[in-house]
mmCIF file of C-alpha atoms in Angstrom:
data_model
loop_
_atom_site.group_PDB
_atom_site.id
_atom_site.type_symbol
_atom_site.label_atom_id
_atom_site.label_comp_id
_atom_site.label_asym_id
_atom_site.label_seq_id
_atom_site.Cartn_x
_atom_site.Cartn_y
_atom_site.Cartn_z
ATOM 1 C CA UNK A 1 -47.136 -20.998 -17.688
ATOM 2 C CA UNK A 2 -47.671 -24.347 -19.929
ATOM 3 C CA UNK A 3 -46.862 -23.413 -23.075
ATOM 4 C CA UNK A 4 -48.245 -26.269 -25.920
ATOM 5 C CA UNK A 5 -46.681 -26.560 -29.413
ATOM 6 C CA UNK A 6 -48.506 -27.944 -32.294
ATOM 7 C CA UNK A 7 -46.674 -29.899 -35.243
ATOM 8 C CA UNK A 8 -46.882 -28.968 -38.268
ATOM 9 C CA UNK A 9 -48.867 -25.976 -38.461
ATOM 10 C CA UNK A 10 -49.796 -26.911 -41.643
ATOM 11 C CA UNK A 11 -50.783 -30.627 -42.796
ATOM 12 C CA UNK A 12 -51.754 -31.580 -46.652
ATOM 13 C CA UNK A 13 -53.130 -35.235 -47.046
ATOM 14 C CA UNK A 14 -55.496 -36.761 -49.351
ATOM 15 C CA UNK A 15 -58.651 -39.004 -48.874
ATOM 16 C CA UNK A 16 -58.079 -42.370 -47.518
ATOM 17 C CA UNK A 17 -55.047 -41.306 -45.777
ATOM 18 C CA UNK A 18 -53.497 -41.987 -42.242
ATOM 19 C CA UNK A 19 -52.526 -38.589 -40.530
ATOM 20 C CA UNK A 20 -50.829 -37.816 -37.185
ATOM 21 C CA UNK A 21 -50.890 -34.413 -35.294
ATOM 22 C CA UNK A 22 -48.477 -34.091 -32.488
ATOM 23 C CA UNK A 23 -48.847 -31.831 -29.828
ATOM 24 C CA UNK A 24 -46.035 -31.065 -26.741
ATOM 25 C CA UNK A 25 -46.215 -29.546 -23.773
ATOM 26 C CA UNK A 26 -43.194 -27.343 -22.071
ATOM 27 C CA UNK A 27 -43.688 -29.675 -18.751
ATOM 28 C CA UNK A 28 -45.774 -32.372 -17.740
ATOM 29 C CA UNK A 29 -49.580 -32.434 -18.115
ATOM 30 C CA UNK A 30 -50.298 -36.099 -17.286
ATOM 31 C CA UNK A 31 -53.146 -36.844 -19.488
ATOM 32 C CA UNK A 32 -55.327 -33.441 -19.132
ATOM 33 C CA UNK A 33 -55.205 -32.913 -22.617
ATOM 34 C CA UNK A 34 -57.641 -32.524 -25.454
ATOM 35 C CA UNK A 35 -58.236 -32.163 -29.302
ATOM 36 C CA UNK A 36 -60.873 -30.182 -31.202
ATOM 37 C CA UNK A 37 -61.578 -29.737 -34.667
ATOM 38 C CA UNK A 38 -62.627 -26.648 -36.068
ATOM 39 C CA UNK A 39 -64.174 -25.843 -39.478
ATOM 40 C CA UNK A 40 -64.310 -22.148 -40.781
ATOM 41 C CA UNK A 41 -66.889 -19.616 -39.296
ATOM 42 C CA UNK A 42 -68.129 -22.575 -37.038
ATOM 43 C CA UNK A 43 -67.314 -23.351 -33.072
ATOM 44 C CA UNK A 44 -64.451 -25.765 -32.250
ATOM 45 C CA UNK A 45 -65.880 -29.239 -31.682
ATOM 46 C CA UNK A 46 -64.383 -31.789 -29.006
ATOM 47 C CA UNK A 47 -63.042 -34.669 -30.594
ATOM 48 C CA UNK A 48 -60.832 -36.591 -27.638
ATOM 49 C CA UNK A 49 -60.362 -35.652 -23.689
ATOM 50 C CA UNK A 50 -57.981 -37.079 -21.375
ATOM 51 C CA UNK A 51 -55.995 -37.806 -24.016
ATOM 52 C CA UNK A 52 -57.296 -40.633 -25.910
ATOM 53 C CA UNK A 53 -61.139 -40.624 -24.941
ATOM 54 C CA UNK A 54 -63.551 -40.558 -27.680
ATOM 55 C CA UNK A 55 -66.076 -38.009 -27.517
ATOM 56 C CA UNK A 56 -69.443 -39.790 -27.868
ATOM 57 C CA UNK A 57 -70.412 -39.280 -31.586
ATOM 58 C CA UNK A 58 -66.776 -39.013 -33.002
ATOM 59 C CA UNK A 59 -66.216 -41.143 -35.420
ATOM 60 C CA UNK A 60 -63.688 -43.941 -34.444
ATOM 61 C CA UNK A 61 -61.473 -43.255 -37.109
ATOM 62 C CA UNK A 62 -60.046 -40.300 -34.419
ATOM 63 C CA UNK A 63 -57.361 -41.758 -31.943
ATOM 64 C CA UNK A 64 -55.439 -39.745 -29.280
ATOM 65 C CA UNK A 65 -52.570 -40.953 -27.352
ATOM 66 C CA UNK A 66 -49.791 -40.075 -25.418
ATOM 67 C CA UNK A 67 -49.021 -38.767 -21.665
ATOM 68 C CA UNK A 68 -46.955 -36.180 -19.816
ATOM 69 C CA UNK A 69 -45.851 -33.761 -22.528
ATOM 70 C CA UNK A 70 -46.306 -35.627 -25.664
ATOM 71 C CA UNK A 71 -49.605 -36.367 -27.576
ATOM 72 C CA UNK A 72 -50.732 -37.405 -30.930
ATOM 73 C CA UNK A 73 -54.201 -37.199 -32.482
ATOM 74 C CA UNK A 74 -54.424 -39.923 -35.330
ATOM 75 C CA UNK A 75 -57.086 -39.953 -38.282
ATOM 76 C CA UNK A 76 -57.017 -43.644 -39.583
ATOM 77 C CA UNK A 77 -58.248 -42.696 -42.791
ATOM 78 C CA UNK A 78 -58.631 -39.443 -43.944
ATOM 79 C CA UNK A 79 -62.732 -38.344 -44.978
ATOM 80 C CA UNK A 80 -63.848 -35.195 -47.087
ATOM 81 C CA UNK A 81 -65.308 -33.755 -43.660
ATOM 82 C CA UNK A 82 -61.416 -34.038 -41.732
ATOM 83 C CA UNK A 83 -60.491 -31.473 -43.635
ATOM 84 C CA UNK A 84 -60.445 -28.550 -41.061
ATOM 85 C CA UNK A 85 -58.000 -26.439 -38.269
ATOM 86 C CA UNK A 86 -57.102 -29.256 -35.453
ATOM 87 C CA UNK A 87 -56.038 -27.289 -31.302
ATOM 88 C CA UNK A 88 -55.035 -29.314 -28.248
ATOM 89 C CA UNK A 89 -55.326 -27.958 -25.459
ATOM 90 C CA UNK A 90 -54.012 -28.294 -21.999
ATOM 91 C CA UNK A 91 -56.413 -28.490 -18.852
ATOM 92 C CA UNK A 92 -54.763 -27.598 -15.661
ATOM 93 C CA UNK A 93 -58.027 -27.118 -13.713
ATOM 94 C CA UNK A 94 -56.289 -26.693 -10.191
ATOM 95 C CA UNK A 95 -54.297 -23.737 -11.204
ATOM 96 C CA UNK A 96 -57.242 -22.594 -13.592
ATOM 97 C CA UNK A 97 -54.886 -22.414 -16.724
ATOM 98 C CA UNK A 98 -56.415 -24.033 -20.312
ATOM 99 C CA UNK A 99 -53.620 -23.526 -22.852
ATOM 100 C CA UNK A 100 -54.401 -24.514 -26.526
ATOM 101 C CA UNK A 101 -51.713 -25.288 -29.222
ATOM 102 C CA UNK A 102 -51.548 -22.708 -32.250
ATOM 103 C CA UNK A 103 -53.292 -25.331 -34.478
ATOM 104 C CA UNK A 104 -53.125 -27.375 -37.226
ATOM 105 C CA UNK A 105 -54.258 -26.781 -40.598
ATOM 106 C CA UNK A 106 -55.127 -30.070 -42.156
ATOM 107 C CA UNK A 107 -56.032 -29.345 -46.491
ATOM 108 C CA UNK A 108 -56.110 -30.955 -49.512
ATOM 109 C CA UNK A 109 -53.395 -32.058 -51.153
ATOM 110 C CA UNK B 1 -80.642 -29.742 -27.017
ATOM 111 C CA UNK B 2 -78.061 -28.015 -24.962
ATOM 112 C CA UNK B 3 -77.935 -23.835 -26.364
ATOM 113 C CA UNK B 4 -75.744 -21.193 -25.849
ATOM 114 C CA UNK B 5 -76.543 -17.858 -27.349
ATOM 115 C CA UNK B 6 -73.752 -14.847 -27.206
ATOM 116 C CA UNK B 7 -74.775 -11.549 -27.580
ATOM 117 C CA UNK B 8 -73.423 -8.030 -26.884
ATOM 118 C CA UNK B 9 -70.417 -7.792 -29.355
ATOM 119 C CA UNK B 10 -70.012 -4.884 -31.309
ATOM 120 C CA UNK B 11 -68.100 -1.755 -32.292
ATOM 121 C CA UNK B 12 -66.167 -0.448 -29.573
ATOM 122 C CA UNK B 13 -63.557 2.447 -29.201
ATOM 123 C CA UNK B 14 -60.534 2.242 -27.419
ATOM 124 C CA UNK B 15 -60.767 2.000 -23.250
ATOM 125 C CA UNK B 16 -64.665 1.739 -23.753
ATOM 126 C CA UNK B 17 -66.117 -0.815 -21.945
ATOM 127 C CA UNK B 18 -68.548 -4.018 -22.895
ATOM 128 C CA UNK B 19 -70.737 -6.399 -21.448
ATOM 129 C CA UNK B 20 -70.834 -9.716 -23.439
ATOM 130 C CA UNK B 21 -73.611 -12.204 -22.925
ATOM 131 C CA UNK B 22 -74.280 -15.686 -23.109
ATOM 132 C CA UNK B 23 -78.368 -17.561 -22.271
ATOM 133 C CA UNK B 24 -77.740 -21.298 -21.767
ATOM 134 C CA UNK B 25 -80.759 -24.156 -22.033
ATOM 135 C CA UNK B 26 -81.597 -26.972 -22.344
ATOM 136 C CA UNK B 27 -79.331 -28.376 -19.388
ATOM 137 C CA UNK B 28 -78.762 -27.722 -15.622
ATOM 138 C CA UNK B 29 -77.157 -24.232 -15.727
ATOM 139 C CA UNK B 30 -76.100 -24.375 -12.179
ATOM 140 C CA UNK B 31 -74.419 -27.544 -12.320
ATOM 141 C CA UNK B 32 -71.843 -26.663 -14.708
ATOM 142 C CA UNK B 33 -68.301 -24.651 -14.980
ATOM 143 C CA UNK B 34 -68.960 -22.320 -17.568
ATOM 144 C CA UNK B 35 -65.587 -20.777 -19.602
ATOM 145 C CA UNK B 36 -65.118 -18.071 -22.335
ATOM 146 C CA UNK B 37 -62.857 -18.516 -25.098
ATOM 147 C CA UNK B 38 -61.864 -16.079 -27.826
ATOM 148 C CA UNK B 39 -60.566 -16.172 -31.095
ATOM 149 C CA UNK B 40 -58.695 -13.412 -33.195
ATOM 150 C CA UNK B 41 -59.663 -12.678 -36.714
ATOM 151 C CA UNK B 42 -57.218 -15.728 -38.628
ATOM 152 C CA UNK B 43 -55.765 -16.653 -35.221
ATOM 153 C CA UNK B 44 -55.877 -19.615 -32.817
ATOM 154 C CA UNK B 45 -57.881 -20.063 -29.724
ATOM 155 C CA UNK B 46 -57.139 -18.483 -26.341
ATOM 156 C CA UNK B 47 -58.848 -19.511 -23.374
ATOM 157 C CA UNK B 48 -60.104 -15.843 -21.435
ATOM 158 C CA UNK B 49 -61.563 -16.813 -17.949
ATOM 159 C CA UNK B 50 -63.423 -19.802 -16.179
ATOM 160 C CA UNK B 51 -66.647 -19.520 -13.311
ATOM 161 C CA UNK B 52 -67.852 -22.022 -11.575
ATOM 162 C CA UNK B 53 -71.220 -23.686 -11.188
ATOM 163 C CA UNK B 54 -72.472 -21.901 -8.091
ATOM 164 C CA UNK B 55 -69.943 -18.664 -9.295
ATOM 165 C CA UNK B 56 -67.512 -18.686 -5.365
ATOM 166 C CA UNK B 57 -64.630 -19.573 -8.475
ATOM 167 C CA UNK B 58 -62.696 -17.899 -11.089
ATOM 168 C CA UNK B 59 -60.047 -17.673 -12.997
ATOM 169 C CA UNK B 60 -58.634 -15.520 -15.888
ATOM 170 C CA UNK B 61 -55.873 -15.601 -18.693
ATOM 171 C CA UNK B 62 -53.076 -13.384 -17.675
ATOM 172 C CA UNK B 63 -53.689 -11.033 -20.952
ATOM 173 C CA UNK B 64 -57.250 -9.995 -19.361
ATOM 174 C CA UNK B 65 -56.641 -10.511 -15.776
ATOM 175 C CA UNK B 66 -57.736 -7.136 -13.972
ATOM 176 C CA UNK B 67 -59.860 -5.673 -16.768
ATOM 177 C CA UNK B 68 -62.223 -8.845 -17.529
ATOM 178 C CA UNK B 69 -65.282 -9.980 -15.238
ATOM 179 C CA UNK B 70 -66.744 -13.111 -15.527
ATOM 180 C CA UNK B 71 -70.147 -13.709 -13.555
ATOM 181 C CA UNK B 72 -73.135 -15.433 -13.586
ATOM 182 C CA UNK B 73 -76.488 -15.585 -13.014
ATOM 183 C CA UNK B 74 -78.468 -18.545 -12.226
ATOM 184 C CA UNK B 75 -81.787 -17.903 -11.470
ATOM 185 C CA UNK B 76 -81.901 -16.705 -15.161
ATOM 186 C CA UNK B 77 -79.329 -19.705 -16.631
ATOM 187 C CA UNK B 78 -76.722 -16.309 -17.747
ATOM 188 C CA UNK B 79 -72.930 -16.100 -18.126
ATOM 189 C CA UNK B 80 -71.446 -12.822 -18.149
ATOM 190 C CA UNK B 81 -68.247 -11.256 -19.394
ATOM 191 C CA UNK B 82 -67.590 -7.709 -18.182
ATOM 192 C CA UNK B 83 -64.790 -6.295 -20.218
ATOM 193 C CA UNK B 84 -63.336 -3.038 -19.559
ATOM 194 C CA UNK B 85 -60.495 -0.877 -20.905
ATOM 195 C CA UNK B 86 -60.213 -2.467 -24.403
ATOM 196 C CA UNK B 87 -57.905 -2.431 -25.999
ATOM 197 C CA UNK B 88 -57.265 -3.497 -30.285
ATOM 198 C CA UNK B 89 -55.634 -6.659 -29.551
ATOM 199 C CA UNK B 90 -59.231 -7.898 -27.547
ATOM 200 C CA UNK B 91 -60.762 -8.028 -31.286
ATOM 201 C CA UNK B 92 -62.198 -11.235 -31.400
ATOM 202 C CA UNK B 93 -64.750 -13.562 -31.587
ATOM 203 C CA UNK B 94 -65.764 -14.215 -27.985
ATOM 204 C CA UNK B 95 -67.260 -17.975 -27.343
ATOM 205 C CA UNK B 96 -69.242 -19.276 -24.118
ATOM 206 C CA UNK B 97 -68.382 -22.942 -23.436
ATOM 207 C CA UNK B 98 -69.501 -25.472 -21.113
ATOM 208 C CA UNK B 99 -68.021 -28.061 -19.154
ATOM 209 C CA UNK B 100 -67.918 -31.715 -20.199
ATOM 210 C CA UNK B 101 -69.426 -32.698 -16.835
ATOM 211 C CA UNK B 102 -70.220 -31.281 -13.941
ATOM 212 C CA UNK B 103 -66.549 -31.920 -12.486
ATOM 213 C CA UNK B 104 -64.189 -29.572 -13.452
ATOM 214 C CA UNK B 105 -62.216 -30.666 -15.956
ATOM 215 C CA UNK B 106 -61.220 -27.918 -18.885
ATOM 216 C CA UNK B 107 -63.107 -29.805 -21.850
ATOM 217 C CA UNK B 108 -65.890 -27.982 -23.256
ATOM 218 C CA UNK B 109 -68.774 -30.006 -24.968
ATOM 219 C CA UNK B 110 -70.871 -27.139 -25.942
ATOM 220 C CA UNK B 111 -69.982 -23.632 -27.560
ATOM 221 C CA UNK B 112 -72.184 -21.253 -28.671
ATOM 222 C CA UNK B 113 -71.798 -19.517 -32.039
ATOM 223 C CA UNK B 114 -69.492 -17.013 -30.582
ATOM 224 C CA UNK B 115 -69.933 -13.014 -30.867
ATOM 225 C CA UNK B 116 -67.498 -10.414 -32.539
ATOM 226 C CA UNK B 117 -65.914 -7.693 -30.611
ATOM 227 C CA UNK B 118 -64.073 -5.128 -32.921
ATOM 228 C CA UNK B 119 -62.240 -2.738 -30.853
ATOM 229 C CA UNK B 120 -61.652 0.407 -33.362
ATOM 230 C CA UNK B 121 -61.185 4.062 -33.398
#
């Protein structure tokens, strides 16, 4: 099985800040990879798919990048509303195996 | 708007058996891949099973395989989760999802607001 490892578990960053989340996979996942954002009590939300598509309605201050079995998600500058739990997760839809990461806290500093 | 409405969580003892629920609209039921995702109290996601659009596919998580069904129903725009056996560790919030598009791809636009499944004595 893919297994997917999220770094750091826990991320503290102020306003106006740039942030990276990095996610690896234990073997290659091309670019079948995406990032949600999840706020407490609420569903996740899709941010990026494929890897570093924008969802439509994301703001464009969320980047993704990366192939094979490293990924980042990038916030160019940090707004109130980032702050939330961040999971990639790993789409192998001909074996039927989705994999997320353990998440990322992202608080206030 | 698209919808998705879980219901059936509850109490449950130990080895009993459940039947979650999730009504979809305002979209093409029967064009999509449908999954359902789950969520421990504190915990990170965990993907639980996948059905296709016209139901001929599925697959499961390897915690779940053999005691979880997933079906569905598209004449009435229903996905189903049959869960049987359950056991403490299947406490969770359970989530329907939808597909992106109608090509399988693992990316879920649209979650409903998930239902709790508390398996106690």
């Amino acid at each position: 099985d893919i297994q997917m490892t999220q770094s750091p578990s826990t991320l503290s960053a102020s306003v106006g800040d740039r942030v990276t989340i990095t996610c690896r996979a234990s073997q290659s996942i091309s670019t079948w990879l995406a990032w949600y954002q999840q706020k407490p009590g609420k569903a996740p939300k899709l941010l990026i798919f494929d890897a570093s598509n924008l969802e439509s309605g994301v703001p464009s201050r969320f980047s993704g990048s990366g192939s094979g079995t490293e990924f980042t998600l990038t916030i160019s500058s940090l707004q109130p509303d980032d702050f939330a739990t961040y999971y990639c997760q790993q789409c192998d839809s001909y074996f039927g195996m989705y994999t997320f990461g353990q998440g990322t806290k992202l608080e206030v500093k | 708007q698209v919808q998705l409405v879980e219901s059936g969580g509850g109490v449950v003892q130990p080895g009993r058996s459940l039947r979650l629920s999730c009504a979809a609209s305002g979209f093409t039921f029967s064009h999509y891949g449908m999954h359902w995702v789950r969520q421990a109290p504190g915990k990170g996601l965990e993907w639980v099973a996948f059905i296709s659009y016209d139901g001929k596919k599925n697959h499961y998580a390897d915690s779940v395989k053999g005691r979880f069904t997933i079906s569905r129903d598209n004449s009435k725009n229903t996905l189903s989760l049959q869960i049987n056996s359950l056991r403490a560790e299947d406490t969770a919030v359970y989530y329907c999802a939808k597909e992106r598009t109608e090509m399988l791809t693992g990316y879920y636009s649209d979650w409903g607001q998930g239902t709790l499944v508390t398996v106690s004595s």
